[in-house]
Short mmCIF file of C-alpha atoms in Angstrom, two decimals:
data_model
loop_
_atom_site.label_atom_id
_atom_site.label_comp_id
_atom_site.label_asym_id
_atom_site.label_seq_id
_atom_site.Cartn_x
_atom_site.Cartn_y
_atom_site.Cartn_z
CA UNK A 122 27.43 -47.22 15.95
CA UNK A 123 28.88 -45.73 12.80
CA UNK A 124 27.62 -48.64 10.77
CA UNK A 125 24.13 -48.06 12.10
CA UNK A 126 24.22 -44.38 11.25
CA UNK A 127 25.34 -45.11 7.68
CA UNK A 128 22.63 -47.67 7.23
CA UNK A 129 19.97 -45.14 8.37
CA UNK A 130 21.43 -42.33 6.27
CA UNK A 131 19.32 -41.14 3.29
CA UNK A 132 21.28 -40.60 0.09
CA UNK A 133 21.62 -36.98 -1.04
CA UNK A 134 19.88 -37.61 -4.35
CA UNK A 135 16.85 -39.07 -2.58
CA UNK A 136 16.64 -36.02 -0.33
CA UNK A 137 16.95 -33.74 -3.35
CA UNK A 138 14.14 -35.60 -5.05
CA UNK A 139 11.88 -35.37 -1.97
CA UNK A 140 12.58 -31.64 -1.47
CA UNK A 141 11.98 -30.94 -5.17
CA UNK A 142 8.59 -32.72 -4.86
CA UNK A 143 7.74 -30.60 -1.75
CA UNK A 144 8.68 -27.41 -3.57
CA UNK A 145 6.46 -28.38 -6.49
CA UNK A 146 3.57 -29.09 -4.14
CA UNK A 147 3.98 -25.68 -2.52
CA UNK A 148 4.01 -24.01 -5.95
CA UNK A 149 0.87 -25.90 -7.00
CA UNK A 150 -0.90 -24.97 -3.77
CA UNK A 151 -0.02 -21.33 -4.16
CA UNK A 152 -1.28 -21.37 -7.75
CA UNK A 153 -4.56 -22.85 -6.53
CA UNK A 154 -4.86 -20.18 -3.83
CA UNK A 155 -4.18 -17.46 -6.37
CA UNK A 156 -6.91 -18.89 -8.70
CA UNK A 157 -9.40 -19.03 -5.82
CA UNK A 158 -8.65 -15.43 -4.79
CA UNK A 159 -9.12 -14.26 -8.42
CA UNK A 160 -12.37 -16.20 -8.81
CA UNK A 161 -13.66 -14.81 -5.47
CA UNK A 162 -12.81 -11.25 -6.59
CA UNK A 163 -14.68 -11.77 -9.84
CA UNK A 164 -17.74 -13.12 -7.98
CA UNK A 165 -17.91 -10.18 -5.59
CA UNK A 166 -17.26 -7.80 -8.41
CA UNK A 167 -20.27 -9.12 -10.33
CA UNK A 168 -22.36 -9.01 -7.17
CA UNK A 169 -21.51 -5.37 -6.72
CA UNK A 170 -22.51 -4.55 -10.27
CA UNK A 171 -25.86 -6.30 -9.76
CA UNK A 172 -26.47 -4.49 -6.48
CA UNK A 173 -25.72 -1.16 -8.13
CA UNK A 174 -28.08 -1.90 -10.99
CA UNK A 175 -30.80 -2.97 -8.52
CA UNK A 176 -30.35 0.35 -6.64
CA UNK A 177 -30.67 2.30 -9.85
CA UNK A 178 -33.79 0.42 -10.86
CA UNK A 179 -35.36 1.04 -7.49
CA UNK A 180 -34.59 4.72 -7.78
CA UNK A 181 -36.09 4.97 -11.25
CA UNK A 182 -39.25 3.11 -10.11
CA UNK A 183 -39.68 5.45 -7.14
CA UNK A 184 -39.29 8.43 -9.44
CA UNK A 185 -41.93 7.11 -11.81
CA UNK A 186 -44.30 6.43 -8.93
CA UNK A 187 -43.84 9.95 -7.50
CA UNK A 188 -44.62 11.67 -10.77
CA UNK A 189 -48.26 12.44 -11.59
CA UNK A 190 -49.67 10.43 -14.46
CA UNK A 191 -49.88 12.19 -17.72
#
């Protein structure tokens, strides 16, 4: 029984290596998520600017159309 347990036991160094690899993967995934969030924020920020400019242009065009020619 003890012999079987020892044969199945994973060495501590191997476990440390595996856990370090897991930690690195988690860090990499978090970095990717942060980059995606930042990119998404930039996209919606640009969209908001474009929508604001479009509203301003519409307002200016309406004002020009409502004024008598001259």
